[in-house]
mmCIF file of C-alpha atoms in Angstrom:
data_model
loop_
_atom_site.group_PDB
_atom_site.id
_atom_site.type_symbol
_atom_site.label_atom_id
_atom_site.label_comp_id
_atom_site.label_asym_id
_atom_site.label_seq_id
_atom_site.Cartn_x
_atom_site.Cartn_y
_atom_site.Cartn_z
ATOM 1 C CA MET A 1 -56.279 -5.788 42.408
ATOM 2 C CA ILE A 2 -52.518 -5.724 41.184
ATOM 3 C CA LYS A 3 -51.940 -3.464 38.178
ATOM 4 C CA TYR A 4 -49.770 -5.336 36.176
ATOM 5 C CA ALA A 5 -46.811 -3.469 34.042
ATOM 6 C CA ILE A 6 -47.748 -3.673 29.995
ATOM 7 C CA PRO A 7 -44.963 -5.539 29.182
ATOM 8 C CA LYS A 8 -42.697 -3.623 26.702
ATOM 9 C CA LYS A 9 -41.941 -4.819 23.441
ATOM 10 C CA VAL A 10 -39.685 -8.294 23.736
ATOM 11 C CA LYS A 11 -36.362 -7.206 22.474
ATOM 12 C CA LYS A 12 -35.419 -9.906 19.455
ATOM 13 C CA GLU A 13 -32.676 -11.793 19.978
ATOM 14 C CA LYS A 14 -28.997 -10.551 18.070
ATOM 15 C CA THR A 15 -29.029 -13.601 15.658
ATOM 16 C CA HIS A 16 -28.649 -11.552 12.451
ATOM 17 C CA ILE A 17 -29.020 -8.098 12.194
ATOM 18 C CA ASN A 18 -30.177 -6.331 8.916
ATOM 19 C CA TYR A 19 -28.071 -3.469 7.846
ATOM 20 C CA SER A 20 -30.274 -1.744 5.673
ATOM 21 C CA ASN A 21 -31.152 1.737 6.629
ATOM 22 C CA ARG A 22 -28.687 1.537 9.115
ATOM 23 C CA GLY A 23 -26.008 4.275 8.091
ATOM 24 C CA MET A 24 -23.125 3.752 10.568
ATOM 25 C CA VAL A 25 -23.973 0.416 11.751
ATOM 26 C CA PHE A 26 -21.875 -1.452 9.041
ATOM 27 C CA GLU A 27 -18.623 0.398 10.810
ATOM 28 C CA GLU A 28 -19.912 -0.294 14.251
ATOM 29 C CA ALA A 29 -20.493 -3.784 13.404
ATOM 30 C CA ILE A 30 -16.934 -4.389 12.058
ATOM 31 C CA ASN A 31 -15.535 -2.488 15.429
ATOM 32 C CA ASN A 32 -17.360 -4.882 17.211
ATOM 33 C CA THR A 33 -16.235 -8.116 15.532
ATOM 34 C CA ASN A 34 -12.749 -6.703 16.029
ATOM 35 C CA GLU A 35 -13.113 -5.991 19.601
ATOM 36 C CA TYR A 36 -14.340 -9.449 19.773
ATOM 37 C CA TYR A 37 -11.806 -10.661 18.351
ATOM 38 C CA ARG A 38 -9.432 -8.808 20.414
ATOM 39 C CA ASN A 39 -11.076 -10.092 23.417
ATOM 40 C CA ILE A 40 -10.633 -13.357 22.522
ATOM 41 C CA ASP A 41 -7.113 -12.981 21.275
ATOM 42 C CA LYS A 42 -7.738 -14.089 17.806
ATOM 43 C CA ALA A 43 -6.569 -11.211 16.168
ATOM 44 C CA LEU A 44 -5.194 -7.576 16.910
ATOM 45 C CA ILE A 45 -6.991 -5.330 14.403
ATOM 46 C CA HIS A 46 -7.797 -1.579 14.738
ATOM 47 C CA LYS A 47 -9.664 0.905 13.053
ATOM 48 C CA LYS A 48 -7.492 3.498 12.368
ATOM 49 C CA PRO A 49 -8.425 7.202 13.323
ATOM 50 C CA THR A 50 -9.923 9.646 10.725
ATOM 51 C CA PRO A 51 -6.955 11.546 9.382
ATOM 52 C CA ILE A 52 -7.461 15.796 10.513
ATOM 53 C CA HIS A 53 -5.877 18.476 9.494
ATOM 54 C CA ILE A 54 -5.585 20.665 12.849
ATOM 55 C CA VAL A 55 -5.960 24.571 11.815
ATOM 56 C CA LYS A 56 -6.402 26.048 15.309
ATOM 57 C CA ILE A 57 -6.571 25.010 19.105
ATOM 58 C CA ASP A 58 -7.845 26.859 21.780
ATOM 59 C CA ASN A 59 -5.548 26.560 25.105
ATOM 60 C CA SER A 60 -8.291 29.121 27.125
ATOM 61 C CA ASN A 61 -9.420 26.166 29.642
ATOM 62 C CA ASN A 62 -7.387 23.549 31.159
ATOM 63 C CA HIS A 63 -7.698 21.507 27.963
ATOM 64 C CA ALA A 64 -6.698 21.546 24.460
ATOM 65 C CA ARG A 65 -9.412 21.869 22.510
ATOM 66 C CA ILE A 66 -9.411 21.815 18.548
ATOM 67 C CA CYS A 67 -11.680 24.599 17.415
ATOM 68 C CA ASP A 68 -10.771 24.580 13.585
ATOM 69 C CA ALA A 69 -10.085 21.558 11.723
ATOM 70 C CA TYR A 70 -10.840 19.835 8.474
ATOM 71 C CA PHE A 71 -11.006 15.971 7.473
ATOM 72 C CA GLU A 72 -7.835 14.998 5.444
ATOM 73 C CA GLN A 73 -8.014 12.295 2.580
ATOM 74 C CA PRO A 74 -6.816 9.198 3.982
ATOM 75 C CA SER A 75 -3.715 7.620 2.435
ATOM 76 C CA THR A 76 -4.280 4.090 3.899
ATOM 77 C CA THR A 77 -6.756 2.227 4.646
ATOM 78 C CA ASP A 78 -9.151 2.191 7.294
ATOM 79 C CA TYR A 79 -8.401 -1.488 9.295
ATOM 80 C CA ASN A 80 -4.743 -3.208 10.183
ATOM 81 C CA GLY A 81 -3.147 -5.196 12.134
ATOM 82 C CA ILE A 82 -2.460 -9.128 12.572
ATOM 83 C CA TYR A 83 -3.782 -12.353 12.499
ATOM 84 C CA LYS A 84 -2.046 -15.507 13.045
ATOM 85 C CA GLY A 85 1.452 -13.786 12.448
ATOM 86 C CA HIS A 86 -0.083 -12.214 9.287
ATOM 87 C CA TYR A 87 -0.234 -8.416 8.574
ATOM 88 C CA ILE A 88 -3.810 -7.994 7.699
ATOM 89 C CA ASP A 89 -5.172 -4.962 5.849
ATOM 90 C CA PHE A 90 -8.392 -3.623 4.763
ATOM 91 C CA GLU A 91 -10.758 -1.074 3.694
ATOM 92 C CA ALA A 92 -14.976 -1.359 4.465
ATOM 93 C CA LYS A 93 -17.259 0.250 1.976
ATOM 94 C CA GLU A 94 -20.982 0.230 1.337
ATOM 95 C CA THR A 95 -23.254 0.913 -1.166
ATOM 96 C CA ARG A 96 -27.459 1.071 -2.332
ATOM 97 C CA ASN A 97 -26.310 -0.110 -5.672
ATOM 98 C CA LYS A 98 -27.768 -3.254 -6.249
ATOM 99 C CA THR A 99 -26.151 -4.601 -9.689
ATOM 100 C CA SER A 100 -22.710 -3.451 -9.492
ATOM 101 C CA PHE A 101 -20.075 -2.017 -6.498
ATOM 102 C CA PRO A 102 -18.891 1.757 -7.293
ATOM 103 C CA LEU A 103 -15.135 1.956 -6.356
ATOM 104 C CA ARG A 104 -15.520 5.662 -6.783
ATOM 105 C CA ASN A 105 -15.278 5.936 -2.783
ATOM 106 C CA ILE A 106 -12.035 4.400 -2.815
ATOM 107 C CA ASN A 107 -9.230 6.807 -3.710
ATOM 108 C CA GLU A 108 -6.269 5.832 -5.674
ATOM 109 C CA HIS A 109 -3.704 6.309 -2.633
ATOM 110 C CA GLN A 110 -5.822 3.268 -1.307
ATOM 111 C CA VAL A 111 -5.926 0.958 -4.089
ATOM 112 C CA LYS A 112 -1.929 1.340 -4.099
ATOM 113 C CA HIS A 113 -1.685 0.736 -0.919
ATOM 114 C CA LEU A 114 -4.236 -2.777 -0.709
ATOM 115 C CA LEU A 115 -1.782 -3.853 -3.905
ATOM 116 C CA LYS A 116 1.259 -2.852 -1.984
ATOM 117 C CA VAL A 117 0.128 -4.640 0.843
ATOM 118 C CA GLN A 118 -0.154 -7.892 -1.114
ATOM 119 C CA GLU A 119 3.332 -7.468 -2.690
ATOM 120 C CA MET A 120 5.162 -7.481 0.724
ATOM 121 C CA GLY A 121 3.256 -10.468 1.663
ATOM 122 C CA GLY A 122 0.493 -9.366 3.651
ATOM 123 C CA ILE A 123 -3.248 -10.107 3.034
ATOM 124 C CA SER A 124 -5.590 -7.212 2.190
ATOM 125 C CA PHE A 125 -9.036 -6.828 0.799
ATOM 126 C CA VAL A 126 -11.847 -4.746 0.545
ATOM 127 C CA LEU A 127 -15.272 -5.550 2.556
ATOM 128 C CA MET A 128 -18.243 -4.858 0.600
ATOM 129 C CA HIS A 129 -21.479 -4.402 1.605
ATOM 130 C CA PHE A 130 -24.381 -4.643 -0.649
ATOM 131 C CA ILE A 131 -27.055 -2.704 1.564
ATOM 132 C CA LEU A 132 -29.841 -3.728 0.010
ATOM 133 C CA HIS A 133 -28.841 -7.399 -0.626
ATOM 134 C CA ASP A 134 -27.865 -7.284 2.896
ATOM 135 C CA GLU A 135 -24.672 -9.133 1.795
ATOM 136 C CA ILE A 136 -21.056 -8.807 2.534
ATOM 137 C CA TYR A 137 -18.207 -9.988 0.318
ATOM 138 C CA LEU A 138 -14.871 -10.169 0.800
ATOM 139 C CA VAL A 139 -13.061 -8.933 -2.424
ATOM 140 C CA ASP A 140 -9.204 -9.534 -3.116
ATOM 141 C CA SER A 141 -6.888 -6.262 -3.558
ATOM 142 C CA SER A 142 -6.236 -7.739 -6.884
ATOM 143 C CA LEU A 143 -9.634 -7.937 -8.126
ATOM 144 C CA VAL A 144 -10.608 -4.459 -7.023
ATOM 145 C CA GLY A 145 -7.286 -2.960 -8.692
ATOM 146 C CA LYS A 146 -8.283 -4.894 -12.035
ATOM 147 C CA TYR A 147 -11.333 -3.391 -11.827
ATOM 148 C CA TYR A 148 -10.378 0.384 -10.574
ATOM 149 C CA TYR A 149 -7.894 0.442 -13.164
ATOM 150 C CA SER A 150 -9.532 -0.813 -16.283
ATOM 151 C CA ASP A 151 -13.162 -0.283 -15.950
ATOM 152 C CA LYS A 152 -14.580 2.728 -17.310
ATOM 153 C CA THR A 153 -17.151 2.723 -14.658
ATOM 154 C CA LYS A 154 -14.971 2.211 -12.152
ATOM 155 C CA SER A 155 -17.362 -0.255 -10.269
ATOM 156 C CA ILE A 156 -17.498 -4.267 -10.118
ATOM 157 C CA PRO A 157 -20.441 -6.168 -11.023
ATOM 158 C CA TYR A 158 -22.610 -7.724 -8.230
ATOM 159 C CA GLN A 159 -22.171 -10.930 -10.540
ATOM 160 C CA VAL A 160 -18.643 -10.808 -10.726
ATOM 161 C CA ILE A 161 -18.461 -10.043 -6.878
ATOM 162 C CA LYS A 162 -20.663 -12.968 -6.126
ATOM 163 C CA SER A 163 -18.641 -15.415 -8.239
ATOM 164 C CA LYS A 164 -14.831 -13.864 -7.231
ATOM 165 C CA GLY A 165 -15.341 -12.305 -4.079
ATOM 166 C CA HIS A 166 -16.410 -14.224 -0.626
ATOM 167 C CA LYS A 167 -19.292 -14.196 1.353
ATOM 168 C CA VAL A 168 -18.685 -13.245 4.716
ATOM 169 C CA PRO A 169 -20.918 -15.233 7.164
ATOM 170 C CA TYR A 170 -23.087 -12.949 9.962
ATOM 171 C CA GLY A 171 -22.120 -14.519 13.312
ATOM 172 C CA TYR A 172 -23.203 -13.860 17.033
ATOM 173 C CA LEU A 173 -20.242 -12.932 18.858
ATOM 174 C CA ALA A 174 -18.428 -12.097 15.608
ATOM 175 C CA GLU A 175 -20.998 -10.148 14.078
ATOM 176 C CA ILE A 176 -19.324 -10.129 10.543
ATOM 177 C CA ASP A 177 -16.911 -12.904 10.912
ATOM 178 C CA TYR A 178 -14.467 -11.875 8.315
ATOM 179 C CA LEU A 179 -11.541 -13.864 9.745
ATOM 180 C CA LYS A 180 -13.637 -16.813 8.855
ATOM 181 C CA VAL A 181 -13.107 -16.199 5.227
ATOM 182 C CA VAL A 182 -9.428 -15.156 5.410
ATOM 183 C CA ASP A 183 -8.835 -18.480 6.685
ATOM 184 C CA GLN A 184 -10.355 -20.138 3.956
ATOM 185 C CA VAL A 185 -9.038 -17.930 1.151
ATOM 186 C CA TYR A 186 -5.540 -17.217 2.384
ATOM 187 C CA LEU A 187 -4.471 -19.429 4.885
ATOM 188 C CA ASN A 188 -6.294 -22.727 3.552
ATOM 189 C CA GLU A 189 -7.325 -23.442 6.642
ATOM 190 C CA MET B 1 35.178 46.772 -9.232
ATOM 191 C CA ILE B 2 32.442 43.655 -8.809
ATOM 192 C CA LYS B 3 31.062 43.777 -5.426
ATOM 193 C CA TYR B 4 30.513 40.129 -4.338
ATOM 194 C CA ALA B 5 27.807 39.275 -2.253
ATOM 195 C CA ILE B 6 28.867 38.349 1.495
ATOM 196 C CA PRO B 7 28.765 34.470 1.348
ATOM 197 C CA LYS B 8 25.843 33.223 3.499
ATOM 198 C CA LYS B 9 26.516 30.545 6.052
ATOM 199 C CA VAL B 10 27.269 27.274 3.966
ATOM 200 C CA LYS B 11 24.563 24.774 4.777
ATOM 201 C CA LYS B 12 26.244 21.609 6.598
ATOM 202 C CA GLU B 13 25.899 18.881 4.580
ATOM 203 C CA LYS B 14 23.116 16.566 5.901
ATOM 204 C CA THR B 15 24.982 13.637 7.447
ATOM 205 C CA HIS B 16 23.963 13.557 10.984
ATOM 206 C CA ILE B 17 21.039 15.766 12.298
ATOM 207 C CA ASN B 18 21.068 17.162 15.984
ATOM 208 C CA TYR B 19 17.786 16.544 17.381
ATOM 209 C CA SER B 20 18.511 18.224 20.417
ATOM 210 C CA ASN B 21 16.037 21.106 20.864
ATOM 211 C CA ARG B 22 14.006 20.520 18.019
ATOM 212 C CA GLY B 23 10.449 19.366 19.473
ATOM 213 C CA MET B 24 8.647 17.809 16.625
ATOM 214 C CA VAL B 25 12.093 16.962 14.580
ATOM 215 C CA PHE B 26 12.121 13.654 15.832
ATOM 216 C CA GLU B 27 8.789 12.407 14.846
ATOM 217 C CA GLU B 28 9.136 14.204 11.146
ATOM 218 C CA ALA B 29 12.534 12.325 10.805
ATOM 219 C CA ILE B 30 10.765 9.014 11.647
ATOM 220 C CA ASN B 31 8.027 10.106 9.253
ATOM 221 C CA ASN B 32 10.689 10.835 6.577
ATOM 222 C CA THR B 33 12.384 7.789 7.020
ATOM 223 C CA ASN B 34 8.963 5.544 6.779
ATOM 224 C CA GLU B 35 8.386 7.821 3.632
ATOM 225 C CA TYR B 36 11.957 6.359 2.363
ATOM 226 C CA TYR B 37 11.292 2.998 3.584
ATOM 227 C CA ARG B 38 7.981 2.929 1.424
ATOM 228 C CA ASN B 39 9.619 4.838 -1.450
ATOM 229 C CA ILE B 40 12.424 2.001 -2.295
ATOM 230 C CA ASP B 41 9.508 -0.800 -1.535
ATOM 231 C CA LYS B 42 11.402 -1.968 1.345
ATOM 232 C CA ALA B 43 8.560 -1.510 3.890
ATOM 233 C CA LEU B 44 5.190 -0.251 4.412
ATOM 234 C CA ILE B 45 4.752 1.308 7.748
ATOM 235 C CA HIS B 46 2.718 4.611 8.466
ATOM 236 C CA LYS B 47 1.895 6.775 11.463
ATOM 237 C CA LYS B 48 -1.470 6.408 12.757
ATOM 238 C CA PRO B 49 -3.453 9.856 12.491
ATOM 239 C CA THR B 50 -4.140 11.177 16.216
ATOM 240 C CA PRO B 51 -7.435 9.807 17.535
ATOM 241 C CA ILE B 52 -9.831 12.773 18.212
ATOM 242 C CA HIS B 53 -13.559 12.923 19.449
ATOM 243 C CA ILE B 54 -15.420 15.315 17.285
ATOM 244 C CA VAL B 55 -17.836 17.137 19.285
ATOM 245 C CA LYS B 56 -19.576 19.526 16.481
ATOM 246 C CA ILE B 57 -19.164 19.792 12.323
ATOM 247 C CA ASP B 58 -20.289 22.781 11.153
ATOM 248 C CA ASN B 59 -21.485 22.068 7.168
ATOM 249 C CA SER B 60 -22.736 25.701 6.356
ATOM 250 C CA ASN B 61 -20.032 26.320 3.758
ATOM 251 C CA ASN B 62 -19.506 23.734 1.055
ATOM 252 C CA HIS B 63 -16.806 21.599 3.014
ATOM 253 C CA ALA B 64 -17.735 20.016 6.393
ATOM 254 C CA ARG B 65 -15.409 21.706 9.056
ATOM 255 C CA ILE B 66 -14.952 20.614 12.450
ATOM 256 C CA CYS B 67 -15.311 23.506 14.820
ATOM 257 C CA ASP B 68 -15.566 21.549 18.093
ATOM 258 C CA ALA B 69 -13.002 18.338 18.943
ATOM 259 C CA TYR B 70 -10.889 17.213 21.538
ATOM 260 C CA PHE B 71 -7.772 14.699 21.597
ATOM 261 C CA GLU B 72 -8.554 11.009 22.569
ATOM 262 C CA GLN B 73 -6.086 8.742 24.579
ATOM 263 C CA PRO B 74 -4.367 6.585 21.830
ATOM 264 C CA SER B 75 -5.442 2.696 22.367
ATOM 265 C CA THR B 76 -2.756 1.788 20.355
ATOM 266 C CA THR B 77 0.602 2.953 19.111
ATOM 267 C CA ASP B 78 1.403 5.402 16.647
ATOM 268 C CA TYR B 79 3.518 3.289 14.007
ATOM 269 C CA ASN B 80 2.424 0.095 12.405
ATOM 270 C CA GLY B 81 2.832 -1.748 8.945
ATOM 271 C CA ILE B 82 4.658 -4.957 7.153
ATOM 272 C CA TYR B 83 8.363 -5.524 7.037
ATOM 273 C CA LYS B 84 9.598 -8.377 5.072
ATOM 274 C CA GLY B 85 6.300 -10.411 5.639
ATOM 275 C CA HIS B 86 6.318 -9.355 9.345
ATOM 276 C CA TYR B 87 3.994 -7.122 11.186
ATOM 277 C CA ILE B 88 5.715 -3.877 12.913
ATOM 278 C CA ASP B 89 4.224 -1.969 15.550
ATOM 279 C CA PHE B 90 5.942 0.711 17.328
ATOM 280 C CA GLU B 91 5.901 3.718 19.663
ATOM 281 C CA ALA B 92 7.943 6.537 19.342
ATOM 282 C CA LYS B 93 9.043 8.796 22.538
ATOM 283 C CA GLU B 94 11.776 11.199 23.698
ATOM 284 C CA THR B 95 13.268 12.510 26.666
ATOM 285 C CA ARG B 96 15.535 15.237 28.060
ATOM 286 C CA ASN B 97 16.391 13.167 31.137
ATOM 287 C CA LYS B 98 20.049 12.216 31.091
ATOM 288 C CA THR B 99 19.749 9.039 33.384
ATOM 289 C CA SER B 100 16.590 7.306 32.730
ATOM 290 C CA PHE B 101 13.837 7.112 30.387
ATOM 291 C CA PRO B 102 10.502 7.768 31.913
ATOM 292 C CA LEU B 103 7.673 5.699 30.931
ATOM 293 C CA ARG B 104 4.612 8.003 32.073
ATOM 294 C CA ASN B 105 3.965 9.124 28.528
ATOM 295 C CA ILE B 106 3.411 5.767 27.586
ATOM 296 C CA ASN B 107 -0.021 4.637 28.272
ATOM 297 C CA GLU B 108 -1.200 1.293 29.708
ATOM 298 C CA HIS B 109 -3.179 0.280 26.839
ATOM 299 C CA GLN B 110 -0.217 1.064 24.605
ATOM 300 C CA VAL B 111 2.144 -1.189 26.396
ATOM 301 C CA LYS B 112 -0.339 -3.805 26.655
ATOM 302 C CA HIS B 113 -0.834 -3.651 23.086
ATOM 303 C CA LEU B 114 2.951 -3.770 22.246
ATOM 304 C CA LEU B 115 3.178 -7.090 24.429
ATOM 305 C CA LYS B 116 0.041 -8.437 22.693
ATOM 306 C CA VAL B 117 1.458 -7.944 19.319
ATOM 307 C CA GLN B 118 4.671 -9.955 20.511
ATOM 308 C CA GLU B 119 2.025 -12.792 21.527
ATOM 309 C CA MET B 120 0.998 -12.786 17.918
ATOM 310 C CA GLY B 121 3.799 -13.150 16.563
ATOM 311 C CA GLY B 122 4.665 -9.706 15.577
ATOM 312 C CA ILE B 123 7.596 -7.354 16.122
ATOM 313 C CA SER B 124 6.998 -4.656 18.537
ATOM 314 C CA PHE B 125 9.308 -1.774 20.094
ATOM 315 C CA VAL B 126 9.866 1.709 21.693
ATOM 316 C CA LEU B 127 11.661 4.057 20.099
ATOM 317 C CA MET B 128 13.540 5.827 22.513
ATOM 318 C CA HIS B 129 15.127 9.331 21.924
ATOM 319 C CA PHE B 130 17.597 10.396 24.463
ATOM 320 C CA ILE B 131 17.633 14.230 23.518
ATOM 321 C CA LEU B 132 20.585 15.188 25.440
ATOM 322 C CA HIS B 133 22.677 12.483 24.333
ATOM 323 C CA ASP B 134 21.334 12.715 20.946
ATOM 324 C CA GLU B 135 21.002 9.151 20.772
ATOM 325 C CA ILE B 136 18.102 6.724 19.838
ATOM 326 C CA TYR B 137 17.468 3.314 20.944
ATOM 327 C CA LEU B 138 14.863 0.419 20.216
ATOM 328 C CA VAL B 139 13.509 -1.159 23.064
ATOM 329 C CA ASP B 140 12.121 -4.239 23.106
ATOM 330 C CA SER B 141 8.402 -4.458 24.280
ATOM 331 C CA SER B 142 9.074 -7.127 26.864
ATOM 332 C CA LEU B 143 11.833 -4.660 28.427
ATOM 333 C CA VAL B 144 9.293 -1.827 28.501
ATOM 334 C CA GLY B 145 6.661 -4.270 29.760
ATOM 335 C CA LYS B 146 9.106 -5.286 32.580
ATOM 336 C CA TYR B 147 9.960 -2.057 33.868
ATOM 337 C CA TYR B 148 6.494 -0.253 33.220
ATOM 338 C CA TYR B 149 4.848 -3.015 35.807
ATOM 339 C CA SER B 150 7.513 -3.465 38.063
ATOM 340 C CA ASP B 151 9.404 -0.391 38.382
ATOM 341 C CA LYS B 152 7.996 2.295 41.220
ATOM 342 C CA THR B 153 9.547 5.179 39.155
ATOM 343 C CA LYS B 154 8.035 3.866 35.996
ATOM 344 C CA SER B 155 11.273 4.399 34.070
ATOM 345 C CA ILE B 156 14.034 2.528 32.651
ATOM 346 C CA PRO B 157 17.666 3.643 33.572
ATOM 347 C CA TYR B 158 19.980 4.981 31.083
ATOM 348 C CA GLN B 159 22.658 2.214 31.483
ATOM 349 C CA VAL B 160 20.209 -0.622 31.392
ATOM 350 C CA ILE B 161 18.946 1.001 27.851
ATOM 351 C CA LYS B 162 22.497 1.207 26.888
ATOM 352 C CA SER B 163 23.234 -2.440 27.385
ATOM 353 C CA LYS B 164 19.790 -4.032 26.582
ATOM 354 C CA GLY B 165 18.516 -1.482 24.225
ATOM 355 C CA HIS B 166 19.859 -1.252 20.719
ATOM 356 C CA LYS B 167 21.272 1.567 19.216
ATOM 357 C CA VAL B 168 19.645 3.268 16.185
ATOM 358 C CA PRO B 169 22.028 4.321 13.500
ATOM 359 C CA TYR B 170 21.381 7.806 12.052
ATOM 360 C CA GLY B 171 21.529 7.488 8.178
ATOM 361 C CA TYR B 172 21.660 10.099 4.929
ATOM 362 C CA LEU B 173 18.229 8.826 3.088
ATOM 363 C CA ALA B 174 16.853 6.816 6.272
ATOM 364 C CA GLU B 175 17.502 9.379 8.757
ATOM 365 C CA ILE B 176 16.424 6.950 11.815
ATOM 366 C CA ASP B 177 17.643 3.848 10.229
ATOM 367 C CA TYR B 178 15.606 1.581 12.824
ATOM 368 C CA LEU B 179 15.228 -1.138 10.304
ATOM 369 C CA LYS B 180 18.904 -1.909 9.993
ATOM 370 C CA VAL B 181 18.740 -2.835 13.997
ATOM 371 C CA VAL B 182 15.083 -4.614 13.376
ATOM 372 C CA ASP B 183 17.036 -6.917 10.862
ATOM 373 C CA GLN B 184 20.008 -7.619 13.435
ATOM 374 C CA VAL B 185 17.782 -8.005 16.932
ATOM 375 C CA TYR B 186 14.666 -9.634 15.134
ATOM 376 C CA LEU B 187 15.314 -11.331 11.853
ATOM 377 C CA ASN B 188 19.213 -12.541 12.485
ATOM 378 C CA GLU B 189 20.203 -10.873 9.402
#
């Protein structure tokens, strides 16, 4: 009698990933999306490395090893690149808050940078992930700037984002298909 | 009798910095130039942080301190941003060689990236500093790609750079005024 192996739990097909409770997964999904965009020559968008101040390097072995360093505040956003000839620049943030999106995590350098990009003729926005709603919105920099500088609580109400932001669809290969929204919002396509 | 202090060597006016023998000064001069461009709202171009792989973080004190990490190979170039609505992307390198510019220091990812930027409608190039000639040239990515892939020695002769590259003028506030060359070469201005 042949002893059959007990089948392992069948992997769910990747159609829609639930991003709640998954920490770094949002960033990973954006990176995967950008990699997909690059692979199909749709856009050339990269995450910038995290800025670090190096204090001490150990050269005692063959390779330089950083043995003391600390994180620096970024002066620009995390993502930039080129799409259909346009300069694209954005930041990605998430919150567990259900009723509003806090802007505290975005520093003022970054907000100024986003606004400056638009003045220069580029496209800039913030991708906001409401973890508990499992919804992602593309929010134009002008709206971010408005609330950043005028709202006492430095946050944008969920209802405002729902009506003035643009929901980003989940995709299969482009997990977070934000360029679809960029087409509609900025390029009238 | 008044004793006069012996006058210290009068500082030369900053009109033209000689970059030979000065290591990191080339990168600093580009960073200063970009900062100047940003300050006068001419362009928004930043150096990307050096990519680092973090192995261990020490959280024992109040702040996260990186206690083990190493340098990663960059997959893109060092500088990018927006100028007059155009996406700009470049790498900066220097050599002590007098007769040719070695391309070994540029990795293949970076060359591919530069060429891809042009396909996408952006402007991309390498700023090459001949330390001993004290000359900087803007060299278009297509020329870099050509020699990278076809030249056995993976280097571009100085004479070729002199004739097909574009000499970057030194400036007072814009120390390495490469956007002046971008205007002429790419924007016909």
